[in-house]
Amino acid sequence: MLRRDVVIDVDVSEIPSVQFILAFNDLSYNVILQKRFGLRFGHSPAQIKTLLNGITGEAYEGEILAVLGASGAGKSTLIDALAGRIEEGSLKGTVTLNGEAFQSRLLRVISAYVMQEDLMFPMLTVEETLMFAAEFRLPRSLSKSKKRDRVETLIDQLGLRTVKNTLIGDEGHRGVSGGERRRVSIGTDIIHGPILLFLDEPTSGLDSTSAFMVVQVLKRIARSGSIVIMSIHQPSCRVMEYLDRIIVLSSGQSVFSDSPATLPLFFSEFGYPIPVKENNAEFTLDLIKELEGSSEGTRGLVEFNKNWQQKKLRVRQEPHHNSSTLREAINASISRGKLVSTSFSSIPSYVNPWWIETVILAKRYMINWTRTPELIGTRVFIVMMTGFLLATVYWKVDDSPRGVQERLSFFSFAMATMFYSCADGLPAFIQERYIFLRETAHNAYRRSSYVISHSLVTLPHLFVLSIGFAATTFWFVGLNGGLAGFIYYLLIIFASFWSGCSFVTFVSGVIPNVMMSYMVTFGYLSYCLLFSGFYINRDRIHLYWIWIHYISLLKYPYEAVLHNEFDDPSRCFVRGNQVFDDTLMEGVSESTKAKLLDTMSSYLGMELTESTCLRTGSDLLKQHGIEQLDKWGCLWVTLAWGFFFRILFYFSLLLGSKNKRV
């Protein structure tokens, strides 16, 4: 097994020779342009776009290799190709480390990939963010104190000592600066001391000073024994001095690949000398843009670069050398404190068992969540306010036929409220989606652990909401059942919250767009409400729509509360003269109603008086077609819906988070 240990910073002088050389040869990558809505007219052939075309180069330990180019030149695609984020069948060419092809499983352990966006939980401090990264990436064999030591060392390496206790922050909460935020993002990915560090435009969106500080940090990381490969759009002169090698791309082709110091000589021989005091990077990109707009394009520059590379190979004595195998190099790197692992022979998929991952994830979520009391309070207030409004509108409903109808409308609206109020959870996972993708790309934790922790941490909050809503409605509306009825009412509300939040979580995992997620959620819940049994009874629904009735999330909690309220043969809801309520005979005199009852008694062969019970609660349930499941069956089905959507959520994460281009 790879023994993981604390990473120790290594001075450049202590590195005897280059241990790692990443080489890539003739990398090519094409994609098929999809027609909008997948439509093609006639027999027009599919359009193929070349994103990479024959890219070759090398990157060395202790150095920074930067990929330059205009937008759309292929910078991010090349970084993805080297980082193993393109499916093997789609990418042509070879990528080797010390002359050996490496498997994606090994790559996950020895590398890190920093996305362009700074994706972190906003309500965690800098130290907490890095500490949680250490909990996920460093093994259980390390003590808490050693993990904390690693975090403290990394904070100093990243220059974050003065802001270690500052929140990351977001649009609504003041936090660290943009440059500090970028360095924290880098720190979360290098906590385990990777040999290979890939970064997608780490200076994007930063001012020149912040960008320079980020590159300084990357230089220190490289000198500690890593290969740093990054894409960058337009580096300043100061940044260029820290870059050891650059590859300049144009439409997926390499137009320059060498040390930045050779740029003046390169373009001088090409016939476009760089003016004195001109920024070499700016001149290069401006010239490429000018050539791309010409009739010949950059073909001449591409050919000149190929000849330049051939000439360089003939005359250059490469100072870097490597005679060790990949296994030997990794073990040597581990012995110097790099790669918090144990040996090359066996690489663990995950450093923690699933239950430890679940606990860490739950703890992180709770810390981040409890630091947003305004969101918690708003949701509790809305649910409580809804319960208060319903309690005052349906205050002490009686057992008359009109009271029955009011009870039915109350139950329909109350159960729908449980599900619609869960929609505020839609943006939650969508916002966390890329954090999840980044962390699971390098096996920080299992997807199952994420689903379990995500489920567990929501339960206490849902239970508090359920108690609040049940307490503000059950007694004031005058519902039936006493304490036992209240407990069941509380349980079915909790089950409704559970299944509703599970459905919303599943939708957010499948559709990573907030507006589309809202449309799908509200559309489906509207259909569920329509076919729940309140607006139209089950026996009145046509056969071709009956399936919606059975997959309606609102059907089962609605029927459950009706069972809880009306499933009592001793309760009467229509007596004697009440049979005329809401009919044309409602306004006639009581004596006339008595005569009509006598006439009906003679016709039906039974005595009907003002006190005769004409309809019990059980009769009402039969009238509404609620006979297939009892109240406990409805409760179990409602709970089962929640578990079903959590399982679907897991599979959506499993299938939708491969982190690779095809």
PDB file of C-alpha atoms in Angstrom, residues 434-570:
ATOM      1  CA  TYR A 434     -18.515  21.777  -9.664  1.00  0.00           C
ATOM      2  CA  ILE A 435     -17.090  21.452  -6.165  1.00  0.00           C
ATOM      3  CA  PHE A 436     -18.402  17.887  -6.190  1.00  0.00           C
ATOM      4  CA  LEU A 437     -16.957  17.252  -9.666  1.00  0.00           C
ATOM      5  CA  ARG A 438     -13.542  18.567  -8.675  1.00  0.00           C
ATOM      6  CA  GLU A 439     -13.378  16.591  -5.432  1.00  0.00           C
ATOM      7  CA  THR A 440     -14.656  13.297  -6.815  1.00  0.00           C
ATOM      8  CA  ALA A 441     -12.400  13.572  -9.886  1.00  0.00           C
ATOM      9  CA  HIS A 442      -9.481  12.738  -7.596  1.00  0.00           C
ATOM     10  CA  ASN A 443     -11.366  10.275  -5.379  1.00  0.00           C
ATOM     11  CA  ALA A 444     -11.681  12.587  -2.388  1.00  0.00           C
ATOM     12  CA  TYR A 445     -14.816  10.666  -1.406  1.00  0.00           C
ATOM     13  CA  ARG A 446     -17.399   8.254  -2.796  1.00  0.00           C
ATOM     14  CA  ARG A 447     -20.545   9.413  -4.472  1.00  0.00           C
ATOM     15  CA  SER A 448     -22.547   7.164  -2.150  1.00  0.00           C
ATOM     16  CA  SER A 449     -21.021   8.945   0.864  1.00  0.00           C
ATOM     17  CA  TYR A 450     -22.092  12.275  -0.581  1.00  0.00           C
ATOM     18  CA  VAL A 451     -25.675  11.069  -1.109  1.00  0.00           C
ATOM     19  CA  ILE A 452     -25.912   9.589   2.403  1.00  0.00           C
ATOM     20  CA  SER A 453     -24.490  12.676   4.110  1.00  0.00           C
ATOM     21  CA  HIS A 454     -26.657  14.955   1.977  1.00  0.00           C
ATOM     22  CA  SER A 455     -29.703  12.966   3.107  1.00  0.00           C
ATOM     23  CA  LEU A 456     -28.805  12.796   6.789  1.00  0.00           C
ATOM     24  CA  VAL A 457     -28.074  16.486   7.291  1.00  0.00           C
ATOM     25  CA  THR A 458     -31.461  17.488   5.866  1.00  0.00           C
ATOM     26  CA  LEU A 459     -33.482  15.329   8.278  1.00  0.00           C
ATOM     27  CA  PRO A 460     -33.227  17.491  11.445  1.00  0.00           C
ATOM     28  CA  HIS A 461     -34.146  20.623   9.514  1.00  0.00           C
ATOM     29  CA  LEU A 462     -37.109  18.899   7.868  1.00  0.00           C
ATOM     30  CA  PHE A 463     -38.287  17.580  11.230  1.00  0.00           C
ATOM     31  CA  VAL A 464     -38.220  21.074  12.761  1.00  0.00           C
ATOM     32  CA  LEU A 465     -40.251  22.414   9.820  1.00  0.00           C
ATOM     33  CA  SER A 466     -42.724  19.541  10.216  1.00  0.00           C
ATOM     34  CA  ILE A 467     -43.241  20.208  13.924  1.00  0.00           C
ATOM     35  CA  GLY A 468     -43.739  23.915  13.279  1.00  0.00           C
ATOM     36  CA  PHE A 469     -46.328  23.386  10.533  1.00  0.00           C
ATOM     37  CA  ALA A 470     -48.178  20.590  12.342  1.00  0.00           C
ATOM     38  CA  ALA A 471     -48.386  22.511  15.613  1.00  0.00           C
ATOM     39  CA  THR A 472     -49.760  25.651  13.956  1.00  0.00           C
ATOM     40  CA  THR A 473     -52.466  23.858  11.988  1.00  0.00           C
ATOM     41  CA  PHE A 474     -53.646  20.631  13.646  1.00  0.00           C
ATOM     42  CA  TRP A 475     -55.242  22.029  16.798  1.00  0.00           C
ATOM     43  CA  PHE A 476     -56.432  25.349  15.361  1.00  0.00           C
ATOM     44  CA  VAL A 477     -58.118  23.854  12.307  1.00  0.00           C
ATOM     45  CA  GLY A 478     -59.776  21.318  14.591  1.00  0.00           C
ATOM     46  CA  LEU A 479     -58.527  18.113  13.014  1.00  0.00           C
ATOM     47  CA  ASN A 480     -59.534  14.726  14.367  1.00  0.00           C
ATOM     48  CA  GLY A 481     -57.611  12.100  16.314  1.00  0.00           C
ATOM     49  CA  GLY A 482     -56.285  13.737  19.457  1.00  0.00           C
ATOM     50  CA  LEU A 483     -52.638  13.134  20.326  1.00  0.00           C
ATOM     51  CA  ALA A 484     -52.390   9.947  18.208  1.00  0.00           C
ATOM     52  CA  GLY A 485     -53.871  11.801  15.236  1.00  0.00           C
ATOM     53  CA  PHE A 486     -51.412  14.664  15.734  1.00  0.00           C
ATOM     54  CA  ILE A 487     -48.409  12.316  15.817  1.00  0.00           C
ATOM     55  CA  TYR A 488     -49.522  10.652  12.580  1.00  0.00           C
ATOM     56  CA  TYR A 489     -50.210  14.073  11.018  1.00  0.00           C
ATOM     57  CA  LEU A 490     -46.679  15.127  12.003  1.00  0.00           C
ATOM     58  CA  LEU A 491     -45.204  11.962  10.484  1.00  0.00           C
ATOM     59  CA  ILE A 492     -46.965  12.364   7.148  1.00  0.00           C
ATOM     60  CA  ILE A 493     -45.871  16.023   6.931  1.00  0.00           C
ATOM     61  CA  PHE A 494     -42.302  14.959   7.626  1.00  0.00           C
ATOM     62  CA  ALA A 495     -42.576  12.191   5.000  1.00  0.00           C
ATOM     63  CA  SER A 496     -43.917  14.748   2.517  1.00  0.00           C
ATOM     64  CA  PHE A 497     -40.995  17.093   3.163  1.00  0.00           C
ATOM     65  CA  TRP A 498     -38.618  14.145   2.812  1.00  0.00           C
ATOM     66  CA  SER A 499     -39.997  12.932  -0.518  1.00  0.00           C
ATOM     67  CA  GLY A 500     -40.323  16.488  -1.860  1.00  0.00           C
ATOM     68  CA  CYS A 501     -36.730  17.413  -0.993  1.00  0.00           C
ATOM     69  CA  SER A 502     -35.512  14.093  -2.416  1.00  0.00           C
ATOM     70  CA  PHE A 503     -37.283  14.794  -5.694  1.00  0.00           C
ATOM     71  CA  VAL A 504     -35.848  18.320  -5.862  1.00  0.00           C
ATOM     72  CA  THR A 505     -32.365  16.967  -5.102  1.00  0.00           C
ATOM     73  CA  PHE A 506     -32.697  14.432  -7.923  1.00  0.00           C
ATOM     74  CA  VAL A 507     -33.796  17.123 -10.394  1.00  0.00           C
ATOM     75  CA  SER A 508     -30.874  19.360  -9.416  1.00  0.00           C
ATOM     76  CA  GLY A 509     -28.500  16.439 -10.030  1.00  0.00           C
ATOM     77  CA  VAL A 510     -29.917  15.748 -13.506  1.00  0.00           C
ATOM     78  CA  ILE A 511     -30.462  19.310 -14.756  1.00  0.00           C
ATOM     79  CA  PRO A 512     -27.543  21.641 -13.892  1.00  0.00           C
ATOM     80  CA  ASN A 513     -29.491  24.749 -14.903  1.00  0.00           C
ATOM     81  CA  VAL A 514     -31.464  26.610 -12.245  1.00  0.00           C
ATOM     82  CA  MET A 515     -34.254  27.929 -14.487  1.00  0.00           C
ATOM     83  CA  MET A 516     -34.783  24.617 -16.271  1.00  0.00           C
ATOM     84  CA  SER A 517     -34.781  22.811 -12.921  1.00  0.00           C
ATOM     85  CA  TYR A 518     -37.468  25.131 -11.591  1.00  0.00           C
ATOM     86  CA  MET A 519     -39.592  24.616 -14.706  1.00  0.00           C
ATOM     87  CA  VAL A 520     -39.362  20.820 -14.496  1.00  0.00           C
ATOM     88  CA  THR A 521     -40.034  20.786 -10.745  1.00  0.00           C
ATOM     89  CA  PHE A 522     -43.060  23.056 -10.782  1.00  0.00           C
ATOM     90  CA  GLY A 523     -44.426  21.405 -13.916  1.00  0.00           C
ATOM     91  CA  TYR A 524     -44.243  17.917 -12.414  1.00  0.00           C
ATOM     92  CA  LEU A 525     -45.664  19.021  -9.052  1.00  0.00           C
ATOM     93  CA  SER A 526     -48.558  20.740 -10.844  1.00  0.00           C
ATOM     94  CA  TYR A 527     -49.396  17.481 -12.607  1.00  0.00           C
ATOM     95  CA  CYS A 528     -49.104  15.656  -9.290  1.00  0.00           C
ATOM     96  CA  LEU A 529     -51.569  18.090  -7.714  1.00  0.00           C
ATOM     97  CA  LEU A 530     -54.007  17.792 -10.606  1.00  0.00           C
ATOM     98  CA  PHE A 531     -54.084  13.986 -10.418  1.00  0.00           C
ATOM     99  CA  SER A 532     -53.771  13.665  -6.624  1.00  0.00           C
ATOM    100  CA  GLY A 533     -57.479  12.923  -6.198  1.00  0.00           C
ATOM    101  CA  PHE A 534     -58.693  16.295  -4.948  1.00  0.00           C
ATOM    102  CA  TYR A 535     -59.701  17.878  -8.253  1.00  0.00           C
ATOM    103  CA  ILE A 536     -60.908  14.647  -9.826  1.00  0.00           C
ATOM    104  CA  ASN A 537     -61.576  11.276  -8.213  1.00  0.00           C
ATOM    105  CA  ARG A 538     -59.561   8.260  -9.250  1.00  0.00           C
ATOM    106  CA  ASP A 539     -62.544   6.502 -10.850  1.00  0.00           C
ATOM    107  CA  ARG A 540     -63.159   9.555 -13.057  1.00  0.00           C
ATOM    108  CA  ILE A 541     -59.642   9.662 -14.515  1.00  0.00           C
ATOM    109  CA  HIS A 542     -59.333   8.221 -18.034  1.00  0.00           C
ATOM    110  CA  LEU A 543     -57.249   5.088 -18.456  1.00  0.00           C
ATOM    111  CA  TYR A 544     -54.601   6.834 -20.528  1.00  0.00           C
ATOM    112  CA  TRP A 545     -53.923   9.277 -17.639  1.00  0.00           C
ATOM    113  CA  ILE A 546     -54.376   6.965 -14.669  1.00  0.00           C
ATOM    114  CA  TRP A 547     -50.641   6.232 -14.504  1.00  0.00           C
ATOM    115  CA  ILE A 548     -49.988   9.856 -13.548  1.00  0.00           C
ATOM    116  CA  HIS A 549     -52.327   9.386 -10.597  1.00  0.00           C
ATOM    117  CA  TYR A 550     -50.205   6.524  -9.280  1.00  0.00           C
ATOM    118  CA  ILE A 551     -46.875   8.319  -9.709  1.00  0.00           C
ATOM    119  CA  SER A 552     -48.247  11.513  -8.194  1.00  0.00           C
ATOM    120  CA  LEU A 553     -46.177  12.415  -5.141  1.00  0.00           C
ATOM    121  CA  LEU A 554     -49.180  14.236  -3.641  1.00  0.00           C
ATOM    122  CA  LYS A 555     -51.606  11.305  -3.971  1.00  0.00           C
ATOM    123  CA  TYR A 556     -50.268   9.323  -1.035  1.00  0.00           C
ATOM    124  CA  PRO A 557     -49.878  12.075   1.597  1.00  0.00           C
ATOM    125  CA  TYR A 558     -53.262  13.498   0.564  1.00  0.00           C
ATOM    126  CA  GLU A 559     -54.954  10.145   1.009  1.00  0.00           C
ATOM    127  CA  ALA A 560     -53.022   9.595   4.244  1.00  0.00           C
ATOM    128  CA  VAL A 561     -54.380  12.750   5.935  1.00  0.00           C
ATOM    129  CA  LEU A 562     -57.889  11.931   4.699  1.00  0.00           C
ATOM    130  CA  HIS A 563     -57.608   8.500   6.327  1.00  0.00           C
ATOM    131  CA  ASN A 564     -56.358  10.131   9.525  1.00  0.00           C
ATOM    132  CA  GLU A 565     -59.262  12.571   9.523  1.00  0.00           C
ATOM    133  CA  PHE A 566     -62.244  10.567   8.237  1.00  0.00           C
ATOM    134  CA  ASP A 567     -61.505   6.887   8.881  1.00  0.00           C
ATOM    135  CA  ASP A 568     -63.837   6.760  11.885  1.00  0.00           C
ATOM    136  CA  PRO A 569     -67.264   5.068  11.431  1.00  0.00           C
ATOM    137  CA  SER A 570     -68.586   6.769  14.579  1.00  0.00           C
TER     138      SER A 570
END
